[in-house]
Each structure stands twice: as structure tokens, then as C-alpha cells.
Amino acid sequence: MIEARRLHILRAVADHRTVTAAAAALYLTPSAVSQQLAALEQETGHRLVERSARGARLTPAGEILLSHANAVLAQLERAEAELAAYGSGEAGTVTVAAFATGIGLVVAPAITQLARTAPGIRVRVRDAEGDESLLMVLDRQVDVAVAVEYRGAPGEDDARLTRVPLYAEPFDAVLPLGHRLADDERVALADLAKDAWIGQSAGNPCHDVTVLACEYAGFEPRLEHSSDDFRAVVALASAGAGVALVPRSALRGMELDDVLIRAVDGVAPTRRVFAAVRRGAEDHPLISPVLAALREAAEPSA
């Protein structure tokens, strides 16, 4: 008989690519993870994980088992949701991981709404970028992720997650005062090919948006500065350090007198934001109202 908790460990190793990282995400020791994997291999009669100096990867047998593990774990989430509904499930805590702008734009308004419509639900918030928050959901560290579409993000057909679209917003160009394109109402990215750029750190979904948008415009941006804090990005632009692309909602409430904000000519790069939960958990009586509140909070931005 295969134990479900060992399937969860197998999936964590597949997601994190090393036993050590999987153990840290699951709050276990590496030796405990190794012992559980060994037990799972004994239960199945197959070698499931191959280790090397570069990390750990699943064998073909491990990949087969993982595909079934995703279905089994999703069904267990549905079972928990039905049991919670049977017991009313009107009170409890839901943990949401979201990036800073998403917290302000949809998570905080959703908490305000839930205080009126579902006062028994307590929302706990953790600040995390989109690529981090999705793994936190899969590792059961949080219940809901508010994430940004990025290269390598799990797709809508991913067997592990259920995604709920929230909103999409354009990126605007941020230029120093006195920039040569200051008189233009809209800016073509190709016209910024020779400028120094201010971007986000590699791995941040907004970094991918900037790099891809510039690639589509025919050039590779010369990223001389990086910060994941958009206020810092704007401050660097105001100092003449370079140009940047910033999501429109992130500019709200900022002091922008020392920079120029211009819409991007043509098809503007876009940040697409969605909520994600473990597949099967979307109908949980605590999680479902949170998803509904997030959707409603996102409607003005959609």
C-alpha cells in the first residue's frame, strides 16, 4: 500500500530538484526525506529518484508515479473540502501568499469584504513573489497564491493546481526627466534599445516581462541596475540611472514629479495575475469564499 504522504514528498523532490530543498520546504530533515523515498521505492518495487552532483531527478518510473500522485493528492484535497463542508467549515484560517502590489490591489480589499460576508474566515498574508508563492501552495505552506504569469509558470492544464484569473495590467515606461523622448506621448521600446535599463532580479516574473518585451522589440536590454522594489526603480530612474518598465498599478500613490511616465506604443507588455490553489481545494468552504472575494476585488482592475 502506497502512503499518500510519501507521494507528497515525491512531488516536492520533483518540484525542488534536490532532496535538501524539498526537505526544507516540507520542514523535514534531508535524511527523513531520503528514508521516505526509500520506503516508497520499496513499496512500488521501482527506483524512483536518481541523484547526482547537480541534484535529483525522477526516473521514468518516478514520472509515471508522479502523474498518478497528482491525481491522488487532488482527490484528497476534494475529500478534505467535502468533509469541511459537512462540518460547516464556517470558521478557520486561510493563508494567502502574494506579491506586494497584489496585496494592496486585491488581497487587502478581499479581507475587507470577507470581514462583512464571512466573518469566521481569518486571512493570514505572506509576502512572496509569484514563482515562490506557487511552490508554497504545492508544499502546503499556504492555501492560496496570488501570482504573476511568467516563463515556466504552471499552465492552466497543470494537474497540481487550479488557477483563477484575476486581472491583467499594462507596463508603462519610466524615463528620467530630460530624456530625449520626453515630448512623445507614447514610447516605442525599440527607441530605448541604447539606454541603460533598471530591471528586477532574475527569477522575478517582472524581470521576464521586461526581457521578453525588449526581445520582441528586437534588442536585449542593457540591465545595469536591479531592484524588486518598484519605488527604488522609480528613484533610480529619477536619478538618471536608466529607463524601466513598471506595472501601472505599482505606480499608484508614488511621487512621480521627478520622472516621466509614458505608455508603451503598440502592444504593451502585460502583467497577468491569477490566484492558484491545490487542485481539488477550490471547493473547500474556507478557500472558496476567499477566491470569490479575490475575484470581486480584481474586477475594477480587469
Short mmCIF file of N, CA, C and O in Angstrom, two decimals, residues 240-289:
data_model
loop_
_atom_site.label_atom_id
_atom_site.label_comp_id
_atom_site.label_asym_id
_atom_site.label_seq_id
_atom_site.Cartn_x
_atom_site.Cartn_y
_atom_site.Cartn_z
N GLY A 240 18.45 59.48 -13.10
CA GLY A 240 19.06 59.39 -14.42
C GLY A 240 19.83 58.13 -14.66
O GLY A 240 20.64 58.04 -15.60
N ALA A 241 19.62 57.10 -13.81
CA ALA A 241 20.39 55.86 -13.92
C ALA A 241 19.96 54.99 -15.09
O ALA A 241 20.71 54.10 -15.51
N GLY A 242 18.76 55.21 -15.63
CA GLY A 242 18.30 54.39 -16.72
C GLY A 242 16.80 54.50 -16.90
O GLY A 242 16.14 55.34 -16.27
N VAL A 243 16.27 53.64 -17.77
CA VAL A 243 14.83 53.57 -18.02
C VAL A 243 14.31 52.25 -17.50
O VAL A 243 15.09 51.33 -17.20
N ALA A 244 12.99 52.13 -17.37
CA ALA A 244 12.42 50.91 -16.79
C ALA A 244 11.01 50.70 -17.29
O ALA A 244 10.36 51.62 -17.81
N LEU A 245 10.53 49.49 -17.12
CA LEU A 245 9.12 49.16 -17.30
C LEU A 245 8.55 48.80 -15.94
O LEU A 245 9.13 47.98 -15.22
N VAL A 246 7.42 49.43 -15.59
CA VAL A 246 6.82 49.21 -14.28
C VAL A 246 5.32 48.96 -14.45
O VAL A 246 4.66 49.68 -15.21
N PRO A 247 4.75 47.95 -13.78
CA PRO A 247 3.30 47.74 -13.87
C PRO A 247 2.54 48.99 -13.43
O PRO A 247 2.92 49.66 -12.48
N ARG A 248 1.47 49.30 -14.15
CA ARG A 248 0.76 50.56 -13.92
C ARG A 248 0.25 50.68 -12.48
O ARG A 248 0.34 51.75 -11.88
N SER A 249 -0.24 49.59 -11.91
CA SER A 249 -0.78 49.67 -10.54
C SER A 249 0.32 49.96 -9.53
O SER A 249 0.06 50.56 -8.48
N ALA A 250 1.57 49.55 -9.83
CA ALA A 250 2.66 49.78 -8.89
C ALA A 250 3.04 51.26 -8.81
O ALA A 250 3.68 51.68 -7.85
N LEU A 251 2.63 52.04 -9.81
CA LEU A 251 2.96 53.47 -9.83
C LEU A 251 1.96 54.30 -9.03
O LEU A 251 2.22 55.47 -8.74
N ARG A 252 0.83 53.69 -8.68
CA ARG A 252 -0.20 54.44 -7.96
C ARG A 252 0.31 54.85 -6.58
O ARG A 252 0.88 54.06 -5.85
N GLY A 253 0.07 56.10 -6.24
CA GLY A 253 0.45 56.58 -4.92
C GLY A 253 1.91 56.96 -4.79
O GLY A 253 2.34 57.38 -3.71
N MET A 254 2.70 56.81 -5.85
CA MET A 254 4.11 57.18 -5.79
C MET A 254 4.28 58.66 -6.11
O MET A 254 3.46 59.27 -6.80
N GLU A 255 5.38 59.22 -5.66
CA GLU A 255 5.78 60.57 -6.04
C GLU A 255 6.49 60.47 -7.39
O GLU A 255 7.57 59.89 -7.49
N LEU A 256 5.85 61.03 -8.44
CA LEU A 256 6.35 60.84 -9.80
C LEU A 256 6.77 62.15 -10.45
O LEU A 256 6.93 62.21 -11.68
N ASP A 257 6.99 63.21 -9.65
CA ASP A 257 7.34 64.51 -10.22
C ASP A 257 8.72 64.51 -10.88
O ASP A 257 8.99 65.34 -11.75
N ASP A 258 9.59 63.58 -10.48
CA ASP A 258 10.96 63.59 -10.98
C ASP A 258 11.21 62.57 -12.08
O ASP A 258 12.36 62.29 -12.44
N VAL A 259 10.13 61.97 -12.62
CA VAL A 259 10.27 61.02 -13.72
C VAL A 259 9.17 61.29 -14.74
O VAL A 259 8.21 62.03 -14.48
N LEU A 260 9.30 60.68 -15.90
CA LEU A 260 8.28 60.74 -16.94
C LEU A 260 7.65 59.37 -17.08
O LEU A 260 8.36 58.36 -17.15
N ILE A 261 6.32 59.31 -17.10
CA ILE A 261 5.60 58.05 -17.28
C ILE A 261 4.96 58.09 -18.66
O ILE A 261 4.18 58.99 -18.97
N ARG A 262 5.31 57.11 -19.48
CA ARG A 262 4.79 57.06 -20.84
C ARG A 262 4.23 55.68 -21.14
O ARG A 262 4.83 54.66 -20.77
N ALA A 263 3.07 55.66 -21.82
CA ALA A 263 2.52 54.39 -22.28
C ALA A 263 3.41 53.82 -23.37
O ALA A 263 4.09 54.55 -24.09
N VAL A 264 3.42 52.50 -23.48
CA VAL A 264 4.23 51.83 -24.49
C VAL A 264 3.46 51.77 -25.80
O VAL A 264 2.29 51.36 -25.83
N ASP A 265 4.09 52.18 -26.86
CA ASP A 265 3.46 52.17 -28.17
C ASP A 265 3.29 50.73 -28.66
O ASP A 265 4.12 49.87 -28.40
N GLY A 266 2.20 50.48 -29.38
CA GLY A 266 1.95 49.14 -29.89
C GLY A 266 1.35 48.25 -28.82
O GLY A 266 0.62 48.69 -27.93
N VAL A 267 1.67 46.97 -28.88
CA VAL A 267 1.18 46.01 -27.89
C VAL A 267 2.03 46.14 -26.64
O VAL A 267 3.21 45.77 -26.64
N ALA A 268 1.45 46.67 -25.58
CA ALA A 268 2.21 46.91 -24.35
C ALA A 268 2.47 45.59 -23.62
O ALA A 268 1.62 44.70 -23.61
N PRO A 269 3.66 45.45 -23.02
CA PRO A 269 3.88 44.28 -22.15
C PRO A 269 2.86 44.28 -21.03
O PRO A 269 2.46 45.34 -20.54
N THR A 270 2.44 43.11 -20.63
CA THR A 270 1.30 42.98 -19.70
C THR A 270 1.63 42.04 -18.57
O THR A 270 2.26 40.99 -18.78
N ARG A 271 1.20 42.41 -17.38
CA ARG A 271 1.32 41.53 -16.22
C ARG A 271 -0.03 40.85 -16.01
O ARG A 271 -1.04 41.51 -15.77
N ARG A 272 -0.06 39.54 -16.12
CA ARG A 272 -1.30 38.76 -15.94
C ARG A 272 -1.25 38.08 -14.57
O ARG A 272 -0.33 37.33 -14.28
N VAL A 273 -2.25 38.38 -13.77
CA VAL A 273 -2.27 37.95 -12.38
C VAL A 273 -3.38 36.92 -12.17
O VAL A 273 -4.49 37.08 -12.69
N PHE A 274 -3.08 35.88 -11.43
CA PHE A 274 -4.06 34.83 -11.16
C PHE A 274 -3.90 34.34 -9.73
O PHE A 274 -2.86 34.53 -9.09
N ALA A 275 -4.96 33.72 -9.22
CA ALA A 275 -4.89 33.02 -7.94
C ALA A 275 -4.77 31.53 -8.22
O ALA A 275 -5.28 31.04 -9.24
N ALA A 276 -4.09 30.83 -7.34
CA ALA A 276 -3.91 29.39 -7.52
C ALA A 276 -4.06 28.67 -6.19
O ALA A 276 -3.62 29.17 -5.15
N VAL A 277 -4.69 27.50 -6.25
CA VAL A 277 -4.82 26.63 -5.09
C VAL A 277 -4.49 25.22 -5.53
O VAL A 277 -4.45 24.91 -6.72
N ARG A 278 -4.23 24.34 -4.58
CA ARG A 278 -4.01 22.94 -4.92
C ARG A 278 -5.28 22.39 -5.56
O ARG A 278 -6.39 22.66 -5.08
N ARG A 279 -5.11 21.66 -6.65
CA ARG A 279 -6.28 21.14 -7.36
C ARG A 279 -7.13 20.29 -6.41
O ARG A 279 -6.62 19.43 -5.71
N GLY A 280 -8.40 20.57 -6.42
CA GLY A 280 -9.32 19.89 -5.52
C GLY A 280 -9.70 20.73 -4.33
O GLY A 280 -10.73 20.48 -3.70
N ALA A 281 -8.88 21.76 -4.01
CA ALA A 281 -9.15 22.59 -2.83
C ALA A 281 -10.03 23.78 -3.14
O ALA A 281 -10.46 24.49 -2.23
N GLU A 282 -10.32 24.01 -4.43
CA GLU A 282 -11.08 25.21 -4.81
C GLU A 282 -12.50 25.23 -4.24
O GLU A 282 -13.10 26.30 -4.12
N ASP A 283 -13.04 24.05 -3.89
CA ASP A 283 -14.39 23.99 -3.33
C ASP A 283 -14.40 23.89 -1.81
O ASP A 283 -15.47 23.70 -1.21
N HIS A 284 -13.24 23.99 -1.19
CA HIS A 284 -13.20 23.97 0.27
C HIS A 284 -14.01 25.15 0.81
O HIS A 284 -13.91 26.27 0.30
N PRO A 285 -14.85 24.95 1.83
CA PRO A 285 -15.73 26.03 2.30
C PRO A 285 -15.00 27.22 2.90
O PRO A 285 -15.63 28.28 3.08
N LEU A 286 -13.74 27.09 3.22
CA LEU A 286 -12.96 28.25 3.65
C LEU A 286 -12.26 28.92 2.47
O LEU A 286 -12.20 30.15 2.38
N ILE A 287 -11.75 28.13 1.55
CA ILE A 287 -10.98 28.66 0.43
C ILE A 287 -11.87 29.27 -0.64
O ILE A 287 -11.55 30.31 -1.22
N SER A 288 -13.02 28.63 -0.92
CA SER A 288 -13.90 29.13 -1.98
C SER A 288 -14.33 30.58 -1.75
O SER A 288 -14.28 31.39 -2.70
N PRO A 289 -14.74 30.99 -0.54
CA PRO A 289 -15.10 32.41 -0.34
C PRO A 289 -13.91 33.35 -0.53
O PRO A 289 -14.09 34.49 -0.98
#
